[in-house]
């Protein structure tokens, strides 16, 4: 997300209809990340910045019919694409800014966030907002279907030591926002950082 929500909506809105076709091989990576997340039947989970909803069916399968899945995104066209792809049946879709969620404190068991952290305008404050809506002991997954090096290569740039997803940067960032990093994987075919909400 960006402070300029108009720019964010325009950028992602223009790409929403073709997003899944542009990245057709990502599906199994989403399913694998959700499986490693360790959700339980009955859990209440938010897909923060859900985009076209590629994680929603796996999240629904993980929490079962008694669980709650919410997909929140700032871009109406992304939510429309999720609906058109048949993923609305897996979750309640919510047009919302994940940096200011319309949810009660501690109402969730977990937050799944794919590709989100690089777009947060104030990462410490925004990760604290995600912590606000998760109960103590709840979980956070920061995911991307390819690792940092592969993503940098896709965008024709070098890895930066300032990358907030690098473990030496991410661990203190999460800690300052109320999370404890418990697992970190940055591989060619995925990025997955798992954290637990501190009491």
mmCIF file of C-alpha atoms in Angstrom:
data_model
loop_
_atom_site.group_PDB
_atom_site.id
_atom_site.type_symbol
_atom_site.label_atom_id
_atom_site.label_comp_id
_atom_site.label_asym_id
_atom_site.label_seq_id
_atom_site.Cartn_x
_atom_site.Cartn_y
_atom_site.Cartn_z
ATOM 1 C CA UNK A 1 0.000 0.000 0.000
ATOM 2 C CA UNK A 2 1.077 3.545 -0.543
ATOM 3 C CA UNK A 3 0.109 6.775 1.154
ATOM 4 C CA UNK A 4 -1.299 7.754 -2.239
ATOM 5 C CA UNK A 5 -4.179 5.290 -2.465
ATOM 6 C CA UNK A 6 -5.254 6.696 -5.819
ATOM 7 C CA UNK A 7 -1.918 5.610 -7.320
ATOM 8 C CA UNK A 8 -2.176 2.155 -5.735
ATOM 9 C CA UNK A 9 -5.691 1.638 -7.025
ATOM 10 C CA UNK A 10 -4.726 2.805 -10.505
ATOM 11 C CA UNK A 11 -1.603 0.614 -10.622
ATOM 12 C CA UNK A 12 -3.263 -2.601 -9.449
ATOM 13 C CA UNK A 13 -6.646 -1.817 -10.943
ATOM 14 C CA UNK A 14 -5.179 -1.614 -14.438
ATOM 15 C CA UNK A 15 -3.526 -5.025 -13.969
ATOM 16 C CA UNK A 16 -6.250 -6.902 -12.102
ATOM 17 C CA UNK A 17 -7.937 -8.615 -15.063
ATOM 18 C CA UNK A 18 -4.664 -10.133 -16.306
ATOM 19 C CA UNK A 19 -2.945 -10.692 -12.946
ATOM 20 C CA UNK A 20 -3.511 -14.455 -12.706
ATOM 21 C CA UNK A 21 -2.626 -15.011 -16.369
ATOM 22 C CA UNK A 22 0.627 -13.102 -15.866
ATOM 23 C CA UNK A 23 1.683 -15.395 -13.002
ATOM 24 C CA UNK A 24 0.042 -18.736 -13.836
ATOM 25 C CA UNK A 25 2.529 -20.926 -11.957
ATOM 26 C CA UNK A 26 2.059 -19.296 -8.541
ATOM 27 C CA UNK A 27 -0.897 -21.390 -7.369
ATOM 28 C CA UNK A 28 1.050 -24.300 -5.861
ATOM 29 C CA UNK A 29 3.329 -21.872 -3.998
ATOM 30 C CA UNK A 30 0.303 -20.258 -2.355
ATOM 31 C CA UNK A 31 -1.089 -23.659 -1.341
ATOM 32 C CA UNK A 32 2.266 -24.733 0.083
ATOM 33 C CA UNK A 33 2.635 -21.512 2.091
ATOM 34 C CA UNK A 34 -0.853 -21.883 3.564
ATOM 35 C CA UNK A 35 -0.086 -25.512 4.469
ATOM 36 C CA UNK A 36 3.082 -24.415 6.293
ATOM 37 C CA UNK A 37 1.207 -21.647 8.083
ATOM 38 C CA UNK A 38 -0.345 -24.176 10.461
ATOM 39 C CA UNK A 39 -3.935 -22.962 10.504
ATOM 40 C CA UNK A 40 -6.450 -25.046 12.430
ATOM 41 C CA UNK A 41 -10.080 -25.908 11.853
ATOM 42 C CA UNK A 42 -12.252 -23.059 13.083
ATOM 43 C CA UNK A 43 -9.543 -20.376 12.875
ATOM 44 C CA UNK A 44 -10.402 -16.814 11.833
ATOM 45 C CA UNK A 45 -7.933 -15.629 9.196
ATOM 46 C CA UNK A 46 -7.477 -12.465 7.148
ATOM 47 C CA UNK A 47 -5.808 -12.425 3.729
ATOM 48 C CA UNK A 48 -4.425 -8.876 3.902
ATOM 49 C CA UNK A 49 -4.051 -7.378 0.427
ATOM 50 C CA UNK A 50 -5.689 -10.474 -1.051
ATOM 51 C CA UNK A 51 -5.551 -9.250 -4.658
ATOM 52 C CA UNK A 52 -7.292 -11.751 -6.922
ATOM 53 C CA UNK A 53 -7.702 -14.141 -4.017
ATOM 54 C CA UNK A 54 -5.222 -16.827 -4.986
ATOM 55 C CA UNK A 55 -4.747 -17.857 -1.331
ATOM 56 C CA UNK A 56 -8.432 -17.854 -0.418
ATOM 57 C CA UNK A 57 -9.351 -21.441 -1.444
ATOM 58 C CA UNK A 58 -6.348 -22.851 0.439
ATOM 59 C CA UNK A 59 -7.142 -20.715 3.487
ATOM 60 C CA UNK A 60 -10.768 -21.919 3.417
ATOM 61 C CA UNK A 61 -9.655 -25.546 3.155
ATOM 62 C CA UNK A 62 -7.298 -25.043 6.106
ATOM 63 C CA UNK A 63 -9.882 -23.539 8.482
ATOM 64 C CA UNK A 64 -12.833 -25.608 7.284
ATOM 65 C CA UNK A 65 -16.495 -24.635 7.190
ATOM 66 C CA UNK A 66 -16.466 -23.573 10.843
ATOM 67 C CA UNK A 67 -13.635 -21.093 10.263
ATOM 68 C CA UNK A 68 -13.750 -17.536 8.979
ATOM 69 C CA UNK A 69 -11.804 -16.261 5.966
ATOM 70 C CA UNK A 70 -11.745 -12.576 5.043
ATOM 71 C CA UNK A 71 -10.042 -11.270 1.923
ATOM 72 C CA UNK A 72 -9.306 -7.549 2.176
ATOM 73 C CA UNK A 73 -7.939 -5.381 -0.602
ATOM 74 C CA UNK A 74 -7.808 -1.687 -1.430
ATOM 75 C CA UNK A 75 -8.482 -2.157 -5.156
ATOM 76 C CA UNK A 76 -12.062 -2.846 -6.313
ATOM 77 C CA UNK A 77 -10.860 -4.408 -9.580
ATOM 78 C CA UNK A 78 -8.756 -6.962 -7.694
ATOM 79 C CA UNK A 79 -11.771 -7.999 -5.619
ATOM 80 C CA UNK A 80 -13.847 -8.178 -8.807
ATOM 81 C CA UNK A 81 -11.203 -10.450 -10.342
ATOM 82 C CA UNK A 82 -11.322 -12.650 -7.226
ATOM 83 C CA UNK A 83 -15.081 -12.885 -7.640
ATOM 84 C CA UNK A 84 -14.813 -13.621 -11.367
ATOM 85 C CA UNK A 85 -12.273 -16.380 -10.642
ATOM 86 C CA UNK A 86 -14.819 -18.074 -8.371
ATOM 87 C CA UNK A 87 -12.912 -17.369 -5.157
ATOM 88 C CA UNK A 88 -15.594 -15.278 -3.453
ATOM 89 C CA UNK A 89 -17.222 -18.457 -2.185
ATOM 90 C CA UNK A 90 -14.157 -19.170 -0.080
ATOM 91 C CA UNK A 91 -14.176 -15.884 1.828
ATOM 92 C CA UNK A 92 -15.937 -12.668 2.681
ATOM 93 C CA UNK A 93 -14.402 -10.033 0.385
ATOM 94 C CA UNK A 94 -13.818 -6.658 1.980
ATOM 95 C CA UNK A 95 -12.846 -3.424 0.226
ATOM 96 C CA UNK A 96 -10.538 -1.983 2.886
ATOM 97 C CA UNK A 97 -7.184 -0.391 3.575
ATOM 98 C CA UNK A 98 -5.212 -2.970 5.559
ATOM 99 C CA UNK A 99 -3.325 -0.167 7.309
ATOM 100 C CA UNK A 100 -6.640 0.868 8.952
ATOM 101 C CA UNK A 101 -8.762 -2.245 9.254
ATOM 102 C CA UNK A 102 -12.447 -2.022 10.193
ATOM 103 C CA UNK A 103 -12.034 -4.954 12.594
ATOM 104 C CA UNK A 104 -12.129 -5.257 16.380
ATOM 105 C CA UNK A 105 -8.984 -5.746 18.425
ATOM 106 C CA UNK A 106 -7.905 -9.384 18.775
ATOM 107 C CA UNK A 107 -10.724 -10.744 16.598
ATOM 108 C CA UNK A 108 -8.471 -12.875 14.342
ATOM 109 C CA UNK A 109 -6.280 -15.928 14.852
ATOM 110 C CA UNK A 110 -4.036 -15.237 11.875
ATOM 111 C CA UNK A 111 -3.132 -12.912 9.011
ATOM 112 C CA UNK A 112 -1.766 -14.105 5.668
ATOM 113 C CA UNK A 113 -0.113 -11.373 3.580
ATOM 114 C CA UNK A 114 1.214 -12.141 0.097
ATOM 115 C CA UNK A 115 3.424 -9.492 -1.472
ATOM 116 C CA UNK A 116 2.143 -6.886 0.966
ATOM 117 C CA UNK A 117 5.114 -5.771 3.030
ATOM 118 C CA UNK A 118 6.948 -4.054 0.163
ATOM 119 C CA UNK A 119 3.898 -1.798 -0.387
ATOM 120 C CA UNK A 120 3.315 -0.686 3.214
ATOM 121 C CA UNK A 121 3.853 3.075 3.575
ATOM 122 C CA UNK A 122 4.796 2.887 7.270
ATOM 123 C CA UNK A 123 5.761 -0.747 7.845
ATOM 124 C CA UNK A 124 6.189 -0.608 11.618
ATOM 125 C CA UNK A 125 2.856 1.132 12.166
ATOM 126 C CA UNK A 126 1.112 -0.988 9.533
ATOM 127 C CA UNK A 127 2.408 -4.279 10.953
ATOM 128 C CA UNK A 128 1.279 -3.040 14.372
ATOM 129 C CA UNK A 129 -2.203 -2.588 12.901
ATOM 130 C CA UNK A 130 -2.163 -6.215 11.769
ATOM 131 C CA UNK A 131 -1.053 -7.185 15.292
ATOM 132 C CA UNK A 132 -3.946 -5.176 16.741
ATOM 133 C CA UNK A 133 -6.564 -7.363 15.084
ATOM 134 C CA UNK A 134 -4.848 -10.660 16.002
ATOM 135 C CA UNK A 135 -5.156 -12.299 19.406
ATOM 136 C CA UNK A 136 -1.996 -12.827 21.498
ATOM 137 C CA UNK A 137 -0.324 -15.995 20.261
ATOM 138 C CA UNK A 138 -1.919 -15.573 16.838
ATOM 139 C CA UNK A 139 0.133 -15.809 13.667
ATOM 140 C CA UNK A 140 1.316 -13.798 10.694
ATOM 141 C CA UNK A 141 2.608 -15.118 7.356
ATOM 142 C CA UNK A 142 4.500 -12.767 5.029
ATOM 143 C CA UNK A 143 4.679 -14.548 1.707
ATOM 144 C CA UNK A 144 5.777 -14.113 -1.874
ATOM 145 C CA UNK A 145 5.703 -16.911 -4.485
ATOM 146 C CA UNK A 146 9.335 -16.231 -5.407
ATOM 147 C CA UNK A 147 12.281 -15.264 -3.225
ATOM 148 C CA UNK A 148 13.932 -11.882 -2.884
ATOM 149 C CA UNK A 149 16.729 -12.542 -5.401
ATOM 150 C CA UNK A 150 14.348 -13.906 -8.032
ATOM 151 C CA UNK A 151 11.999 -10.964 -7.515
ATOM 152 C CA UNK A 152 14.839 -8.463 -7.853
ATOM 153 C CA UNK A 153 15.938 -10.183 -11.075
ATOM 154 C CA UNK A 154 12.347 -10.050 -12.395
ATOM 155 C CA UNK A 155 12.438 -6.281 -11.902
ATOM 156 C CA UNK A 156 15.986 -5.981 -13.332
ATOM 157 C CA UNK A 157 17.541 -4.686 -10.138
ATOM 158 C CA UNK A 158 20.061 -5.854 -7.569
ATOM 159 C CA UNK A 159 19.178 -6.929 -4.060
ATOM 160 C CA UNK A 160 19.408 -4.022 -1.652
ATOM 161 C CA UNK A 161 20.699 -4.302 1.918
ATOM 162 C CA UNK A 162 17.833 -1.968 2.825
ATOM 163 C CA UNK A 163 15.206 -4.496 1.664
ATOM 164 C CA UNK A 164 12.786 -4.717 4.585
ATOM 165 C CA UNK A 165 12.261 -8.425 3.804
ATOM 166 C CA UNK A 166 15.915 -9.277 4.506
ATOM 167 C CA UNK A 167 16.015 -11.184 7.798
ATOM 168 C CA UNK A 168 18.325 -8.694 9.626
ATOM 169 C CA UNK A 169 15.832 -5.934 8.772
ATOM 170 C CA UNK A 170 12.621 -7.898 9.117
ATOM 171 C CA UNK A 171 13.240 -9.410 12.553
ATOM 172 C CA UNK A 172 13.568 -6.063 14.423
ATOM 173 C CA UNK A 173 10.799 -4.524 12.322
ATOM 174 C CA UNK A 174 8.390 -7.266 13.338
ATOM 175 C CA UNK A 175 9.547 -7.091 16.952
ATOM 176 C CA UNK A 176 8.892 -3.356 17.144
ATOM 177 C CA UNK A 177 5.368 -3.995 15.829
ATOM 178 C CA UNK A 178 4.469 -6.689 18.376
ATOM 179 C CA UNK A 179 5.485 -9.834 16.471
ATOM 180 C CA UNK A 180 8.194 -12.441 17.019
ATOM 181 C CA UNK A 181 9.743 -13.941 13.884
ATOM 182 C CA UNK A 182 9.641 -17.730 14.269
ATOM 183 C CA UNK A 183 10.528 -18.995 10.790
ATOM 184 C CA UNK A 184 12.241 -17.474 7.763
ATOM 185 C CA UNK A 185 12.695 -18.925 4.274
ATOM 186 C CA UNK A 186 14.028 -16.948 1.310
ATOM 187 C CA UNK A 187 14.493 -19.356 -1.578
ATOM 188 C CA UNK A 188 14.295 -19.042 -5.359
ATOM 189 C CA UNK A 189 10.760 -20.419 -5.449
ATOM 190 C CA UNK A 190 9.309 -18.700 -2.380
ATOM 191 C CA UNK A 191 9.631 -16.210 0.432
ATOM 192 C CA UNK A 192 7.874 -17.116 3.672
ATOM 193 C CA UNK A 193 8.367 -15.459 7.039
ATOM 194 C CA UNK A 194 6.196 -16.639 9.922
ATOM 195 C CA UNK A 195 5.696 -14.677 13.119
ATOM 196 C CA UNK A 196 3.719 -14.966 16.335
ATOM 197 C CA UNK A 197 1.799 -12.157 18.033
ATOM 198 C CA UNK A 198 3.403 -11.387 21.372
ATOM 199 C CA UNK A 199 1.147 -11.037 24.442
#
